[in-house]
mmCIF file of C-alpha atoms in Angstrom:
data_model
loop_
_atom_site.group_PDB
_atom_site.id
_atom_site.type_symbol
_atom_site.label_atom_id
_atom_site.label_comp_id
_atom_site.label_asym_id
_atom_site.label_seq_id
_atom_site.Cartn_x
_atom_site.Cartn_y
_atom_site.Cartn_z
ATOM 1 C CA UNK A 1 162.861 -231.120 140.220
ATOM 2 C CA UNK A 2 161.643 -227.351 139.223
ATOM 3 C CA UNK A 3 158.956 -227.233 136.860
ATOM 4 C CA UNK A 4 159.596 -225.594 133.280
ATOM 5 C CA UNK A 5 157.738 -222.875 132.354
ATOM 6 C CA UNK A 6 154.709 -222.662 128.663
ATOM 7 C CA UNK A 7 157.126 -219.614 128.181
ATOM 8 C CA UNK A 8 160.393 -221.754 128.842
ATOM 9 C CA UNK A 9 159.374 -224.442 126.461
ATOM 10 C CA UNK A 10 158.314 -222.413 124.294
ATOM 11 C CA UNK A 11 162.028 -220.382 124.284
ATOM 12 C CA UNK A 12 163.809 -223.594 123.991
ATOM 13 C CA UNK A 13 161.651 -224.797 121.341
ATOM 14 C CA UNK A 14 162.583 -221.858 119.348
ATOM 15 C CA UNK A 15 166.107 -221.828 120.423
ATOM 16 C CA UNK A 16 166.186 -225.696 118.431
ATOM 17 C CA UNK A 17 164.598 -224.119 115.230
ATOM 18 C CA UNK A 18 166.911 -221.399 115.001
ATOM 19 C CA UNK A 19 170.134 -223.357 115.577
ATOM 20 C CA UNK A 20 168.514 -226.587 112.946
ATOM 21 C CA UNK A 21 167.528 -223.788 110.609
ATOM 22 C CA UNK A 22 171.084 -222.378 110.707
ATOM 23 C CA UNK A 23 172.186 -225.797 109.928
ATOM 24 C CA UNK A 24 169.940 -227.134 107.574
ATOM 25 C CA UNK A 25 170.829 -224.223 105.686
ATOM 26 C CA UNK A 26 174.304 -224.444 105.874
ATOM 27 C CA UNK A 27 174.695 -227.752 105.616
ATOM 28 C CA UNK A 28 172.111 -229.525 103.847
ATOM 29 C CA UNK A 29 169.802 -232.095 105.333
ATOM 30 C CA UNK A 30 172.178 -234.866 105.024
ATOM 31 C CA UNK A 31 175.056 -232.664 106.427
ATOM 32 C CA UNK A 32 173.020 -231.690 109.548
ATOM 33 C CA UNK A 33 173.818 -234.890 111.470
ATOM 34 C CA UNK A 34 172.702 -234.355 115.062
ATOM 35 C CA UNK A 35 175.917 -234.078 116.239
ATOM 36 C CA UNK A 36 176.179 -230.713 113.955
ATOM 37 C CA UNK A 37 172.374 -230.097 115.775
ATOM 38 C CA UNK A 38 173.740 -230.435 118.868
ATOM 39 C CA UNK A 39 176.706 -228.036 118.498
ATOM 40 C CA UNK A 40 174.076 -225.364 116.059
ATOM 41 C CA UNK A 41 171.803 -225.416 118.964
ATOM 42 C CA UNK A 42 174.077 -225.526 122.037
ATOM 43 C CA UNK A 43 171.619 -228.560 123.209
ATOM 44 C CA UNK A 44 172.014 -232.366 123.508
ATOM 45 C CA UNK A 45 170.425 -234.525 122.065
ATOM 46 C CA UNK A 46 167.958 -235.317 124.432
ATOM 47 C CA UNK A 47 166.912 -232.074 124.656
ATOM 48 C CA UNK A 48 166.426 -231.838 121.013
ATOM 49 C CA UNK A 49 164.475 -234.792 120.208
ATOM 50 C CA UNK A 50 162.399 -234.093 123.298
ATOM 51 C CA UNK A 51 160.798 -231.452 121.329
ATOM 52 C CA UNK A 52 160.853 -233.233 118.239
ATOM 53 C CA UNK A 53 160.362 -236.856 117.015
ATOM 54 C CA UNK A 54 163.415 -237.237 115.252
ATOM 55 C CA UNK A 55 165.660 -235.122 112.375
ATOM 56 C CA UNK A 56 162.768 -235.263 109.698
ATOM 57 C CA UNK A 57 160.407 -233.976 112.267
ATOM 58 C CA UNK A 58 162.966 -231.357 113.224
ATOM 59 C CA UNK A 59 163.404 -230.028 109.402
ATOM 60 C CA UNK A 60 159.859 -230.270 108.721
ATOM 61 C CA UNK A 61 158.894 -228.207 111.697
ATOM 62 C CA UNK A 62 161.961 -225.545 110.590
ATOM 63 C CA UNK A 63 160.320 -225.538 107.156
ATOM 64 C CA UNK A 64 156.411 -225.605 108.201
ATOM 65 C CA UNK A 65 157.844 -222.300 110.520
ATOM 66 C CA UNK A 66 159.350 -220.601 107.335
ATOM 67 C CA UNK A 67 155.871 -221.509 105.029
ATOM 68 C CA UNK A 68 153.804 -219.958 107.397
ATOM 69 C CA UNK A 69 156.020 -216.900 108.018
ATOM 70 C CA UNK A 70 156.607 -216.569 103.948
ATOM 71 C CA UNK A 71 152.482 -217.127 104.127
ATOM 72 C CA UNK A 72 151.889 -214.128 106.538
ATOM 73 C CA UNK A 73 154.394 -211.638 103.916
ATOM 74 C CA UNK A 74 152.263 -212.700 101.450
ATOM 75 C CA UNK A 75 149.207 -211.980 102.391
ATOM 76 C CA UNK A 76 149.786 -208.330 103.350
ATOM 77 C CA UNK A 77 152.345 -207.436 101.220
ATOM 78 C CA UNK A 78 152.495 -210.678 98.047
ATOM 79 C CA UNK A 79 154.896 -213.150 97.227
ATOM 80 C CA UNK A 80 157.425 -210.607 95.775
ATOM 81 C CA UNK A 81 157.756 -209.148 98.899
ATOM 82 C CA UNK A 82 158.953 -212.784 99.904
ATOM 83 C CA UNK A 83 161.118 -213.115 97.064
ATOM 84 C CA UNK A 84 162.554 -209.243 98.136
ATOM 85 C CA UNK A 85 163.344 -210.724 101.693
ATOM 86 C CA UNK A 86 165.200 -213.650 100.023
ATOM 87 C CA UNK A 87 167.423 -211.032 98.229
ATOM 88 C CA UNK A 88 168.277 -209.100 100.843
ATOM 89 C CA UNK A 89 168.124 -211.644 103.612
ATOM 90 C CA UNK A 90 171.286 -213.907 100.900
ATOM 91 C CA UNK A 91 173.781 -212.349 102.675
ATOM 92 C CA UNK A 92 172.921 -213.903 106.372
ATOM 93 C CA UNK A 93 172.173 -216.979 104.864
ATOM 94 C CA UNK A 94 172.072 -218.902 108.188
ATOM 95 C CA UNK A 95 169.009 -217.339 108.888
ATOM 96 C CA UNK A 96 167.457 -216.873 105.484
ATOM 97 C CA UNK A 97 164.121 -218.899 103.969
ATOM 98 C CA UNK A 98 166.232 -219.414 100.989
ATOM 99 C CA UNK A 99 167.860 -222.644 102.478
ATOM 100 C CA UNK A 100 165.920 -224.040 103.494
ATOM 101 C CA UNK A 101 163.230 -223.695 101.199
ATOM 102 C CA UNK A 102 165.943 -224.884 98.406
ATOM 103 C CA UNK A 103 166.240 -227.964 100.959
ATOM 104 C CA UNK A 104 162.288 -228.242 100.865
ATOM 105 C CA UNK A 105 162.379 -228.455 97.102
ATOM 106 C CA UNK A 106 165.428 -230.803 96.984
ATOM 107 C CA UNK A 107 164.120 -233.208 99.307
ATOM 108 C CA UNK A 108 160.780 -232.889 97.527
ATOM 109 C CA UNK A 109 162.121 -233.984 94.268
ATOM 110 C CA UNK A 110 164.388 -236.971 96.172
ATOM 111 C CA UNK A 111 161.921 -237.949 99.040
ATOM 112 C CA UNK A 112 158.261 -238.900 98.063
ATOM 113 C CA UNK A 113 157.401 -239.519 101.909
ATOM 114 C CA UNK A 114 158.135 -236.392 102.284
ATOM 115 C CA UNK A 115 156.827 -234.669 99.376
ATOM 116 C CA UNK A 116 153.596 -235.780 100.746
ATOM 117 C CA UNK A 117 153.775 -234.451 104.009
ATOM 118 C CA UNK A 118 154.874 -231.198 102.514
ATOM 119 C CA UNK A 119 152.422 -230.980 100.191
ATOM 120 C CA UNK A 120 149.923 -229.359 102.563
ATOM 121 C CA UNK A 121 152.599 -226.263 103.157
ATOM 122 C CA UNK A 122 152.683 -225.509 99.586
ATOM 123 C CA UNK A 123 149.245 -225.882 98.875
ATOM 124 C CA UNK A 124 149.063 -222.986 101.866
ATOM 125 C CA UNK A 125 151.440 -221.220 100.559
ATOM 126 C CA UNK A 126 149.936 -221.067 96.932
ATOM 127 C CA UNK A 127 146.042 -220.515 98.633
ATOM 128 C CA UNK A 128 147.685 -217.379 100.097
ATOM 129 C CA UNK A 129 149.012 -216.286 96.983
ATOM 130 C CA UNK A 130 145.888 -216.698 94.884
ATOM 131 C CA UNK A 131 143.724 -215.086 97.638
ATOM 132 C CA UNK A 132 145.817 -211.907 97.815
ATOM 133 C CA UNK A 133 146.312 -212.228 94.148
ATOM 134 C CA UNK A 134 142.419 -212.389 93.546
ATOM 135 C CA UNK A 135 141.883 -209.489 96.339
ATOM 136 C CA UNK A 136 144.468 -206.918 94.542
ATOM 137 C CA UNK A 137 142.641 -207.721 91.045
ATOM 138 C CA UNK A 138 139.022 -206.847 92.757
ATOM 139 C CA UNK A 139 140.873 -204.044 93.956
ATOM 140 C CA UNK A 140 142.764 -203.308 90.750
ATOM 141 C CA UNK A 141 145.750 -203.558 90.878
ATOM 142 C CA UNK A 142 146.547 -207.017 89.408
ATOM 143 C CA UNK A 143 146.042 -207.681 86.118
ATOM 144 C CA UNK A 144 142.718 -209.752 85.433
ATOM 145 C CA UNK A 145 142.896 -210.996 82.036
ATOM 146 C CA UNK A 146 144.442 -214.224 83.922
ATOM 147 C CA UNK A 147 143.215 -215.945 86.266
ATOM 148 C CA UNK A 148 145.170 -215.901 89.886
ATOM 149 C CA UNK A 149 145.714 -219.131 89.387
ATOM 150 C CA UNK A 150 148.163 -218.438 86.741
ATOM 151 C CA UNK A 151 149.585 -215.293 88.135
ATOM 152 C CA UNK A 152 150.493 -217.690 91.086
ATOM 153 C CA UNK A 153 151.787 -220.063 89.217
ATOM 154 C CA UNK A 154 154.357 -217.884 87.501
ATOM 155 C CA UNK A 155 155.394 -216.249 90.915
ATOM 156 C CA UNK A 156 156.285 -219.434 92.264
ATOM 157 C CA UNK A 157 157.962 -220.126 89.447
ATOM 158 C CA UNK A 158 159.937 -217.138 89.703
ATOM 159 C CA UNK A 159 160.206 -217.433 93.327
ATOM 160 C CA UNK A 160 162.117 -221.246 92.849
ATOM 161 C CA UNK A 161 164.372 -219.776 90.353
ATOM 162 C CA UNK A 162 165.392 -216.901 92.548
ATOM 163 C CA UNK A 163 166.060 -219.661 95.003
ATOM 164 C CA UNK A 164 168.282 -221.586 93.222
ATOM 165 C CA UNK A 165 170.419 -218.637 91.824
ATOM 166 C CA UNK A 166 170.784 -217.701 95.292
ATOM 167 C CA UNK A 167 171.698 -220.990 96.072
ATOM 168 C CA UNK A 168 174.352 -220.477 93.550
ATOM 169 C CA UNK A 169 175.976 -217.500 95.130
ATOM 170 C CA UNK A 170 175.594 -216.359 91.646
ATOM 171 C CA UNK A 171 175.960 -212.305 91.444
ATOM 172 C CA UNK A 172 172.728 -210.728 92.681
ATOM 173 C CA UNK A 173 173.502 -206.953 92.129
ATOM 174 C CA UNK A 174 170.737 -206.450 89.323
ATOM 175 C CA UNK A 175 167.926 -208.617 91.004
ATOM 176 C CA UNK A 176 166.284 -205.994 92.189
ATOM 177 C CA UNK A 177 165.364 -204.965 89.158
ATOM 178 C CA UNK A 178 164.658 -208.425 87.630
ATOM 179 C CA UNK A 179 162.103 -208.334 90.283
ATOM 180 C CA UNK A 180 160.207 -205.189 89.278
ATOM 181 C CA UNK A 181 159.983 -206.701 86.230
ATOM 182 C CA UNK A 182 158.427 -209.506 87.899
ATOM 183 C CA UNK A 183 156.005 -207.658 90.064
ATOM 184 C CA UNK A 184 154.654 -205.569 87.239
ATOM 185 C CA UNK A 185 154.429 -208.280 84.902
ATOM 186 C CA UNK A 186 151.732 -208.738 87.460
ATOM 187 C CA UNK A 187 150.046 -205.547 87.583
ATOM 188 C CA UNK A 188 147.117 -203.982 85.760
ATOM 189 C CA UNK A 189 148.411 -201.830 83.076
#
């Protein structure tokens, strides 16, 4: 039997979480039955779950993917950035952080087993926010008459509702601006 490639697992690894992402997003968790998996990814089953556990382990590892790549946008360019990427990513849903991050809050609200194991995500998420938050305001650029911790706050406030309007396919054609508002709601004046 040939031997598999670091580089080949890897690939096909990567191949799963783009296909289950596409899915997820498109379908929901409960939609994405792993016969849907199987024909998103162009992989049995077995291949599948020999990478992963089992479905939760396959949407969790989609998600964790997404926080850290949302986590790496906002700490060199802020969480608006993110929520710019959302926008202009809603029209190639499949392969947006939108759905599946509206899946991540759904299932958080529904799903206290995994709520928990998603808590450590956000709480990454929202560490990178406050630390680029607190860097800009010793540089200063961000306002510091509140503490990051509050600035964070609202952006992930904002960042959920822009989520779920997305979600909605509601008319986006002025969030742009909505979002400057946002970002220099945030900035020293």
């Amino acid at each position: 039997m040939p031997r598999v490639s670091t580089d080949q697992l890897a690939a096909r690894r990567q191949q799963i979480l783009d296909g289950a992402r596409r899915c997820f997003t498109r379908l929901g968790y409960e939609g994405a039955t792993v016969r849907r998996l199987e024909e998103a990814t162009g992989l049995s089953r077995g291949a599948i779950f020999h990478h992963f556990r089992d479905k939760d382990g396959l949407f969790l590892a989609v998600a964790e993917q997404d926080a850290a790549r949302m986590a790496d946008v906002v700490a060199e360019q802020g969480l608006v950035q993110v929520m710019r990427e959302l926008l202009h990513s809603a029209d190639d849903r499949a392969d947006s952080w939108g759905g599946t991050y509206l899946e991540v809050l759904r299932r958080s609200r529904t799903d206290p087993a995994f709520r928990e194991r998603w808590a450590e995500q956000a709480a990454g998420l929202t560490r990178a926010t406050r630390a680029r938050l607190e860097r800009q305001a010793r540089a200063g650029v961000v306002r510091d008459d509140l503490p990051a911790a509050v600035l964070a706050r609202y952006l992930e406030l904002v960042l959920e509702g822009l989520v779920s309007h997305l979600a909605q396919d509601a008319d986006g054609h002025d969030l742009d601006a909505v979002l400057d508002v946002v970002e220099s709601a945030v900035r020293k004046r």
